[in-house]
Amino acid sequence: MRRTRTTTARIAAALVAATPAVAVAVAGAGVALRAPVAPAETARSEPVLQTFELTAGTRLDSARSAAGTRLDSARLAMGTGLVAARSAAGTRLDSARSATAPRTAVLARRTTAPFSLLGVTWADPQSEPQGAIEVRTRRLGTEEWSSWQPLETDNPDASDGGSGVRGSSDPLWVGPSDGVQARMIATGDQALPAGLRVDLINPDAPETAPPMRMTPASQAMPEVGRGMTTVGRGMTTVGRGMTTVGRGMAPPVTGGDEAGRKAKRAGDDPETGEPDQSDGVPVVLPVRPVPKLVTRAGWGADESIVKEPPEYTGAVHIVFVHHTASGNGYDCAESPSIVRGIERFHVKSKGWNDLGYNFLVDKCGRIFEGRGGGVHRSVLGAHTLGFNANASAVAVIGDYRSTPIPAAARASVAQLAAYKLGAWSNPPLGKVGLVSGGSDRFPAGRTALLNRIAAHRDTGRTECPGNALYGQLTAIRAAAGAAPAGLRLRRVNGATAYGGKHYTRGAAGPAWDLSTPTRMMDRFEVLVDGRLSAAAPSGHRQAAVRVEPGEHRVTVRAVHLSGKVATTTAQVIVDPVAPDFSEPPQVGLREGTVGATVPVRLGWAATDTSGLKSVRVRGAASENLSGGTRQHADTARLGDPATWAVTATDRAGNPASASVTRTPVLLTEAEATRTGTWRTVRDQGFLGGEAVAGSTAGASLTWTFTGSSAALVANRTTASGRVRIYVDEEFQGIVDLRSASARNGQAVWARSWRGSGTHTVRAQAEGTTGRPSVVLDGLVYLR
């Protein structure tokens, strides 16, 4: 995040070129590493903050203080001649060096109480030191010193100043340490900032005082959604105790979704949201989901150091992306400590009222609540000079000048941006013109046209959030501002799909899928014929609605956190009426083999406005048939009553049932009235072991019965002739009994009536030329 990056190598080279022995001492290398360590101060308890001043002077003076004793001893040994020579040329050399040497400030290597985060601060928050500030630290409980590490110093103070506010570098996370050394080498003609000091923060030290009770915000709170009435204001006050997401102070009642959902009625116009005058049932939209995050209580915010309640601005028009420049060498388990350290550095070292960022994200994608006041509200922060009002800021923990943020962190930044901007109906992919309150890039009063997801560098002369992260902002904007993707209807619960439509008896429960992650979704709405009928939270993938009979258009509308929507629609037919049996089930005898059982055929006719889905027949066996089936072949035992039940189910799932009961009865040839010549023939294949054979033309057998169906039983052979059939003395036709193979007990002709009645059936031998013989084995009828 530095505007001017003077590398350690360049500084060291400059020092060596001027006075090699002295430069080594200033750089903390060579013999200087063996210099006495400053004695540690014994502390009765581990402090949160330790401060150590940097001693200022010219580069030469600093070198002399580090190696003066050895130099004085050398001078004495060299004698008066050397002293004289030195006197002759020394003045000019020293003057030249003093005129060109950069100024320096040094903190000698020293032992400290434990700390994990450090930074350098100075008195004037408006000044920006020209040069480089470097530190090195010692790992806690060891003699291991780190290499020199630069501190980022190009960030002007993001607040509006005020009493006690100090300028500072960005903080650096170094992990548990108990030793420090620091140096600053200024370049150019600018003097060293006054009040330079190293601030060491122990984020795990206990709070020094109990948290103060939250005091209510001013009653003159600005209305959410109003214009830029406080543009350019910097760091203001933040309340304590905001430890639970979505709780705390009630949001304003005007403005965007952050003010809460209003109930919508089933008759609301889907475009305008205006209700009609019908008695619709109110549909309450789910609460806008807050991103999963670690609350202030979760990361251990020190609420006792926050002295004022939060201040709120209007609608959030922009989200600024930062990086903390605190280094990437941390484990994500340390993230809560890092956030505590940044809070204490911002408050105790910089003099701010609370942590400046609204949110922080670690490299594992975990989100941390930053400044107190309510993550769902427009809290005024201290993060982007001149543009703190009507804005929110997220800082990614780490240094991303050359290292891109991981995918998990990128997804969290996109989620936060969509959450804050979408709540105020501001498109994350859009731009906005904001009036500057005064920054080093945009003077006060100038309008800056910015992406709604912008980088810190877009409004100030800074490297923040680093080149690598800056290059990722296009993808972050695309993810934050996208419409829901891949929305599709999986099914309609309680309904049957057929021909592209869904049939139900009343309840319609659309179930859907989409490819957009749940974390990026706001809610789902279900509309029936364009009117809101149900709503579901972002994690749900189904909902239930009840609709009136008839055909309807049921739409699932997916709402992204950005406010963009996607829809999918199904045609739903509501049919609460069961099928109608226009022809109830009827059973009739059919051709086939007669033995212990007789062949029968079941027939019916059922209709339904939405069409039949299936038919189930229960008789000698149960059969599931398609909805278009109208008959079914079965058998029944001779002499036993048999019942057939038919259940027709329509596409909506409405069933209707009907049944019929019949008893098959056998009338033997002996029970028939005979004319002409017939003789008895015996064979185990005949019914009862006997049948009658006739070959005289005109010989007949007549049976009389009361029933609903009848079938003539005969024997078939290759030499069998033909018989003429009469029913109630009306000619029905001729049946040829010849067959390629011999078969006994065959129902060769059948007739059925809609109702039961008394009938006669007469079978008459034709006396067919060449094959006059016929064998008759009785008559079966249904009673």
mmCIF file of C-alpha atoms in Angstrom, residues 212-461:
data_model
loop_
_atom_site.group_PDB
_atom_site.id
_atom_site.type_symbol
_atom_site.label_atom_id
_atom_site.label_comp_id
_atom_site.label_asym_id
_atom_site.label_seq_id
_atom_site.Cartn_x
_atom_site.Cartn_y
_atom_site.Cartn_z
ATOM 1 C CA MET A 212 -19.289 0.048 28.810
ATOM 2 C CA ARG A 213 -23.027 -0.175 28.252
ATOM 3 C CA MET A 214 -24.230 0.786 24.782
ATOM 4 C CA THR A 215 -25.802 4.234 24.667
ATOM 5 C CA PRO A 216 -28.554 4.901 22.127
ATOM 6 C CA ALA A 217 -27.686 6.663 18.921
ATOM 7 C CA SER A 218 -28.909 10.178 18.369
ATOM 8 C CA GLN A 219 -32.614 10.500 17.735
ATOM 9 C CA ALA A 220 -31.720 12.708 14.769
ATOM 10 C CA MET A 221 -30.539 9.668 12.837
ATOM 11 C CA PRO A 222 -30.353 10.280 9.064
ATOM 12 C CA GLU A 223 -32.979 8.495 7.071
ATOM 13 C CA VAL A 224 -31.824 5.458 5.183
ATOM 14 C CA GLY A 225 -31.949 6.033 1.480
ATOM 15 C CA ARG A 226 -31.493 9.809 1.555
ATOM 16 C CA GLY A 227 -28.755 11.523 -0.403
ATOM 17 C CA MET A 228 -25.088 12.074 0.390
ATOM 18 C CA THR A 229 -25.671 14.401 3.317
ATOM 19 C CA THR A 230 -22.481 13.504 5.166
ATOM 20 C CA VAL A 231 -20.013 12.843 2.346
ATOM 21 C CA GLY A 232 -16.397 13.029 3.396
ATOM 22 C CA ARG A 233 -16.866 12.535 7.091
ATOM 23 C CA GLY A 234 -14.245 10.326 8.590
ATOM 24 C CA MET A 235 -13.945 8.264 11.724
ATOM 25 C CA THR A 236 -16.829 8.787 14.113
ATOM 26 C CA THR A 237 -18.246 7.005 17.121
ATOM 27 C CA VAL A 238 -19.207 3.370 17.416
ATOM 28 C CA GLY A 239 -21.252 1.643 20.088
ATOM 29 C CA ARG A 240 -20.440 -1.285 22.289
ATOM 30 C CA GLY A 241 -22.137 -4.579 22.779
ATOM 31 C CA MET A 242 -23.019 -5.314 19.147
ATOM 32 C CA THR A 243 -22.139 -8.987 19.464
ATOM 33 C CA THR A 244 -25.060 -10.746 17.819
ATOM 34 C CA VAL A 245 -25.724 -10.577 14.106
ATOM 35 C CA GLY A 246 -29.020 -8.936 13.296
ATOM 36 C CA ARG A 247 -29.653 -7.756 16.853
ATOM 37 C CA GLY A 248 -28.949 -4.556 18.696
ATOM 38 C CA MET A 249 -30.316 -1.214 17.613
ATOM 39 C CA ALA A 250 -33.412 -1.314 15.441
ATOM 40 C CA PRO A 251 -32.811 -0.259 11.836
ATOM 41 C CA PRO A 252 -34.422 2.839 10.376
ATOM 42 C CA VAL A 253 -37.903 2.327 9.050
ATOM 43 C CA THR A 254 -37.290 3.875 5.639
ATOM 44 C CA GLY A 255 -35.123 2.772 2.772
ATOM 45 C CA GLY A 256 -33.912 -0.574 1.529
ATOM 46 C CA ASP A 257 -34.011 -4.171 2.646
ATOM 47 C CA GLU A 258 -31.761 -3.406 5.613
ATOM 48 C CA ALA A 259 -34.810 -1.838 7.167
ATOM 49 C CA GLY A 260 -36.511 -5.226 7.136
ATOM 50 C CA ARG A 261 -39.111 -6.924 4.957
ATOM 51 C CA LYS A 262 -42.679 -5.719 4.586
ATOM 52 C CA ALA A 263 -45.529 -8.182 4.275
ATOM 53 C CA LYS A 264 -46.832 -8.675 0.771
ATOM 54 C CA ARG A 265 -50.276 -9.945 -0.068
ATOM 55 C CA ALA A 266 -51.152 -12.703 -2.449
ATOM 56 C CA GLY A 267 -52.852 -10.142 -4.665
ATOM 57 C CA ASP A 268 -49.854 -7.825 -4.985
ATOM 58 C CA ASP A 269 -48.963 -6.856 -8.485
ATOM 59 C CA PRO A 270 -45.676 -8.620 -9.248
ATOM 60 C CA GLU A 271 -44.225 -5.555 -10.956
ATOM 61 C CA THR A 272 -45.394 -2.695 -8.759
ATOM 62 C CA GLY A 273 -45.893 -4.530 -5.487
ATOM 63 C CA GLU A 274 -49.170 -2.690 -5.030
ATOM 64 C CA PRO A 275 -51.920 -4.830 -3.478
ATOM 65 C CA ASP A 276 -55.257 -5.353 -5.144
ATOM 66 C CA GLN A 277 -58.501 -5.090 -3.209
ATOM 67 C CA SER A 278 -58.982 -8.837 -2.774
ATOM 68 C CA ASP A 279 -58.761 -10.589 0.558
ATOM 69 C CA GLY A 280 -55.342 -12.115 -0.098
ATOM 70 C CA VAL A 281 -53.442 -13.818 2.699
ATOM 71 C CA PRO A 282 -50.343 -11.776 3.633
ATOM 72 C CA VAL A 283 -47.060 -13.329 2.538
ATOM 73 C CA VAL A 284 -44.121 -12.263 4.705
ATOM 74 C CA LEU A 285 -40.813 -12.337 2.890
ATOM 75 C CA PRO A 286 -37.978 -14.130 4.703
ATOM 76 C CA VAL A 287 -35.523 -11.944 6.592
ATOM 77 C CA ARG A 288 -32.687 -10.902 4.303
ATOM 78 C CA PRO A 289 -29.911 -13.359 5.184
ATOM 79 C CA VAL A 290 -26.826 -11.975 6.904
ATOM 80 C CA PRO A 291 -23.598 -13.549 5.645
ATOM 81 C CA LYS A 292 -22.219 -16.169 7.994
ATOM 82 C CA LEU A 293 -19.607 -14.329 10.017
ATOM 83 C CA VAL A 294 -17.677 -14.141 13.254
ATOM 84 C CA THR A 295 -19.327 -11.486 15.403
ATOM 85 C CA ARG A 296 -17.469 -8.984 17.526
ATOM 86 C CA ALA A 297 -18.157 -11.170 20.527
ATOM 87 C CA GLY A 298 -16.891 -14.156 18.534
ATOM 88 C CA TRP A 299 -13.476 -12.623 17.821
ATOM 89 C CA GLY A 300 -13.260 -10.958 21.216
ATOM 90 C CA ALA A 301 -13.658 -7.246 20.488
ATOM 91 C CA ASP A 302 -12.534 -5.054 23.385
ATOM 92 C CA GLU A 303 -15.729 -3.070 23.791
ATOM 93 C CA SER A 304 -14.300 -1.186 26.781
ATOM 94 C CA ILE A 305 -12.096 0.930 24.502
ATOM 95 C CA VAL A 306 -15.053 2.056 22.356
ATOM 96 C CA LYS A 307 -16.375 5.196 23.980
ATOM 97 C CA GLU A 308 -19.162 6.462 21.714
ATOM 98 C CA PRO A 309 -22.224 4.971 20.000
ATOM 99 C CA PRO A 310 -22.104 4.306 16.254
ATOM 100 C CA GLU A 311 -23.060 6.884 13.698
ATOM 101 C CA TYR A 312 -25.171 5.973 10.681
ATOM 102 C CA THR A 313 -25.329 7.405 7.185
ATOM 103 C CA GLY A 314 -27.735 6.946 4.312
ATOM 104 C CA ALA A 315 -27.993 4.192 1.729
ATOM 105 C CA VAL A 316 -24.858 2.216 0.980
ATOM 106 C CA HIS A 317 -23.892 3.315 -2.530
ATOM 107 C CA ILE A 318 -20.425 1.779 -2.714
ATOM 108 C CA VAL A 319 -18.268 -0.944 -1.193
ATOM 109 C CA PHE A 320 -14.524 -0.318 -0.927
ATOM 110 C CA VAL A 321 -12.093 -3.226 -1.004
ATOM 111 C CA HIS A 322 -8.869 -2.993 1.026
ATOM 112 C CA HIS A 323 -6.103 -5.233 2.196
ATOM 113 C CA THR A 324 -4.637 -4.890 5.658
ATOM 114 C CA ALA A 325 -1.009 -5.175 4.379
ATOM 115 C CA SER A 326 -0.339 -7.068 7.616
ATOM 116 C CA GLY A 327 1.422 -9.989 5.912
ATOM 117 C CA ASN A 328 0.329 -13.377 4.627
ATOM 118 C CA GLY A 329 2.348 -15.576 6.965
ATOM 119 C CA TYR A 330 -0.509 -16.310 9.320
ATOM 120 C CA ASP A 331 -2.580 -19.359 10.064
ATOM 121 C CA CYS A 332 -6.333 -18.873 9.793
ATOM 122 C CA ALA A 333 -6.640 -20.009 13.412
ATOM 123 C CA GLU A 334 -4.826 -16.746 14.251
ATOM 124 C CA SER A 335 -7.355 -14.585 12.398
ATOM 125 C CA PRO A 336 -9.403 -13.631 15.498
ATOM 126 C CA SER A 337 -6.191 -12.474 17.207
ATOM 127 C CA ILE A 338 -5.226 -10.470 14.126
ATOM 128 C CA VAL A 339 -8.612 -8.736 14.088
ATOM 129 C CA ARG A 340 -8.287 -7.976 17.820
ATOM 130 C CA GLY A 341 -4.836 -6.607 17.140
ATOM 131 C CA ILE A 342 -6.074 -4.374 14.325
ATOM 132 C CA GLU A 343 -8.897 -3.088 16.520
ATOM 133 C CA ARG A 344 -6.505 -2.188 19.319
ATOM 134 C CA PHE A 345 -4.015 -0.645 16.900
ATOM 135 C CA HIS A 346 -6.736 1.492 15.310
ATOM 136 C CA VAL A 347 -8.023 2.620 18.706
ATOM 137 C CA LYS A 348 -4.990 2.736 20.986
ATOM 138 C CA SER A 349 -2.295 3.624 18.451
ATOM 139 C CA LYS A 350 -4.113 5.630 15.753
ATOM 140 C CA GLY A 351 -6.527 7.236 18.204
ATOM 141 C CA TRP A 352 -9.682 6.144 16.393
ATOM 142 C CA ASN A 353 -12.891 5.275 18.166
ATOM 143 C CA ASP A 354 -13.147 1.710 16.851
ATOM 144 C CA LEU A 355 -11.870 -0.581 14.140
ATOM 145 C CA GLY A 356 -12.051 1.337 10.877
ATOM 146 C CA TYR A 357 -13.276 -1.377 8.468
ATOM 147 C CA ASN A 358 -16.885 -2.566 8.440
ATOM 148 C CA PHE A 359 -15.807 -6.127 7.653
ATOM 149 C CA LEU A 360 -12.641 -8.184 7.423
ATOM 150 C CA VAL A 361 -12.064 -11.426 5.515
ATOM 151 C CA ASP A 362 -9.190 -13.825 6.117
ATOM 152 C CA LYS A 363 -7.472 -15.881 3.442
ATOM 153 C CA CYS A 364 -9.664 -18.883 4.316
ATOM 154 C CA GLY A 365 -12.782 -16.875 3.504
ATOM 155 C CA ARG A 366 -14.014 -16.354 7.071
ATOM 156 C CA ILE A 367 -15.853 -13.067 7.492
ATOM 157 C CA PHE A 368 -15.393 -10.950 10.631
ATOM 158 C CA GLU A 369 -17.698 -8.203 11.800
ATOM 159 C CA GLY A 370 -15.629 -5.038 11.941
ATOM 160 C CA ARG A 371 -16.878 -1.731 13.264
ATOM 161 C CA GLY A 372 -19.770 -2.099 15.677
ATOM 162 C CA GLY A 373 -23.275 -0.844 15.088
ATOM 163 C CA GLY A 374 -24.962 -3.675 13.197
ATOM 164 C CA VAL A 375 -23.771 -5.487 10.103
ATOM 165 C CA HIS A 376 -27.172 -4.925 8.493
ATOM 166 C CA ARG A 377 -26.977 -1.163 8.889
ATOM 167 C CA SER A 378 -25.188 1.716 7.196
ATOM 168 C CA VAL A 379 -22.482 2.276 9.816
ATOM 169 C CA LEU A 380 -20.078 5.163 9.241
ATOM 170 C CA GLY A 381 -16.548 3.789 9.211
ATOM 171 C CA ALA A 382 -12.987 5.080 8.856
ATOM 172 C CA HIS A 383 -11.483 3.372 5.843
ATOM 173 C CA THR A 384 -11.450 5.533 2.706
ATOM 174 C CA LEU A 385 -10.551 9.198 3.163
ATOM 175 C CA GLY A 386 -13.224 11.484 1.768
ATOM 176 C CA PHE A 387 -15.642 8.659 1.004
ATOM 177 C CA ASN A 388 -16.583 7.080 4.333
ATOM 178 C CA ALA A 389 -20.232 8.107 4.282
ATOM 179 C CA ASN A 390 -22.834 6.066 2.422
ATOM 180 C CA ALA A 391 -20.190 3.395 1.981
ATOM 181 C CA SER A 392 -19.067 0.106 3.435
ATOM 182 C CA ALA A 393 -15.583 -1.396 3.457
ATOM 183 C CA VAL A 394 -14.183 -4.901 3.529
ATOM 184 C CA ALA A 395 -10.487 -5.518 4.164
ATOM 185 C CA VAL A 396 -8.838 -8.801 3.232
ATOM 186 C CA ILE A 397 -6.323 -9.768 5.906
ATOM 187 C CA GLY A 398 -2.906 -9.980 4.287
ATOM 188 C CA ASP A 399 -0.705 -8.379 1.635
ATOM 189 C CA TYR A 400 -1.981 -8.847 -1.909
ATOM 190 C CA ARG A 401 0.383 -6.737 -3.983
ATOM 191 C CA SER A 402 1.728 -9.809 -5.767
ATOM 192 C CA THR A 403 -0.365 -12.659 -4.347
ATOM 193 C CA PRO A 404 -4.034 -13.004 -5.390
ATOM 194 C CA ILE A 405 -6.553 -13.691 -2.679
ATOM 195 C CA PRO A 406 -7.738 -17.329 -2.550
ATOM 196 C CA ALA A 407 -11.058 -18.382 -4.065
ATOM 197 C CA ALA A 408 -12.713 -18.680 -0.631
ATOM 198 C CA ALA A 409 -11.799 -15.096 0.250
ATOM 199 C CA ARG A 410 -12.895 -13.879 -3.189
ATOM 200 C CA ALA A 411 -16.321 -15.491 -2.701
ATOM 201 C CA SER A 412 -16.710 -13.838 0.707
ATOM 202 C CA VAL A 413 -15.817 -10.388 -0.614
ATOM 203 C CA ALA A 414 -18.367 -10.820 -3.428
ATOM 204 C CA GLN A 415 -21.009 -11.965 -0.935
ATOM 205 C CA LEU A 416 -20.458 -8.973 1.345
ATOM 206 C CA ALA A 417 -20.565 -6.538 -1.562
ATOM 207 C CA ALA A 418 -23.789 -8.035 -2.913
ATOM 208 C CA TYR A 419 -25.291 -8.088 0.581
ATOM 209 C CA LYS A 420 -24.578 -4.414 1.323
ATOM 210 C CA LEU A 421 -25.320 -2.959 -2.119
ATOM 211 C CA GLY A 422 -28.302 -5.174 -2.952
ATOM 212 C CA ALA A 423 -30.003 -4.197 0.288
ATOM 213 C CA TRP A 424 -30.298 -0.669 -1.085
ATOM 214 C CA SER A 425 -31.141 -1.743 -4.670
ATOM 215 C CA ASN A 426 -27.739 -0.622 -5.902
ATOM 216 C CA PRO A 427 -26.330 -2.888 -8.653
ATOM 217 C CA PRO A 428 -22.842 -4.231 -7.822
ATOM 218 C CA LEU A 429 -21.941 -4.100 -11.522
ATOM 219 C CA GLY A 430 -22.872 -0.436 -11.814
ATOM 220 C CA LYS A 431 -21.118 2.881 -11.261
ATOM 221 C CA VAL A 432 -21.931 5.800 -8.992
ATOM 222 C CA GLY A 433 -20.906 9.447 -8.777
ATOM 223 C CA LEU A 434 -19.905 10.437 -5.240
ATOM 224 C CA VAL A 435 -18.919 13.856 -3.972
ATOM 225 C CA SER A 436 -15.538 13.747 -2.228
ATOM 226 C CA GLY A 437 -15.130 15.053 1.261
ATOM 227 C CA GLY A 438 -11.459 15.598 0.476
ATOM 228 C CA SER A 439 -8.758 13.066 -0.380
ATOM 229 C CA ASP A 440 -5.308 13.189 -1.951
ATOM 230 C CA ARG A 441 -6.858 12.168 -5.290
ATOM 231 C CA PHE A 442 -10.174 14.026 -5.237
ATOM 232 C CA PRO A 443 -10.328 17.453 -3.539
ATOM 233 C CA ALA A 444 -13.349 18.226 -1.418
ATOM 234 C CA GLY A 445 -16.438 18.921 -3.502
ATOM 235 C CA ARG A 446 -15.267 17.086 -6.616
ATOM 236 C CA THR A 447 -17.453 14.261 -7.937
ATOM 237 C CA ALA A 448 -15.728 10.941 -8.477
ATOM 238 C CA LEU A 449 -17.288 8.411 -10.869
ATOM 239 C CA LEU A 450 -16.536 5.030 -9.291
ATOM 240 C CA ASN A 451 -17.426 1.390 -9.674
ATOM 241 C CA ARG A 452 -19.853 0.418 -6.938
ATOM 242 C CA ILE A 453 -17.296 -2.193 -5.901
ATOM 243 C CA ALA A 454 -14.183 -0.053 -5.832
ATOM 244 C CA ALA A 455 -10.643 -0.295 -4.553
ATOM 245 C CA HIS A 456 -9.106 1.983 -1.969
ATOM 246 C CA ARG A 457 -6.644 3.194 -4.649
ATOM 247 C CA ASP A 458 -9.567 4.447 -6.766
ATOM 248 C CA THR A 459 -10.013 7.379 -4.375
ATOM 249 C CA GLY A 460 -6.536 7.808 -2.880
ATOM 250 C CA ARG A 461 -2.902 7.619 -3.911
#
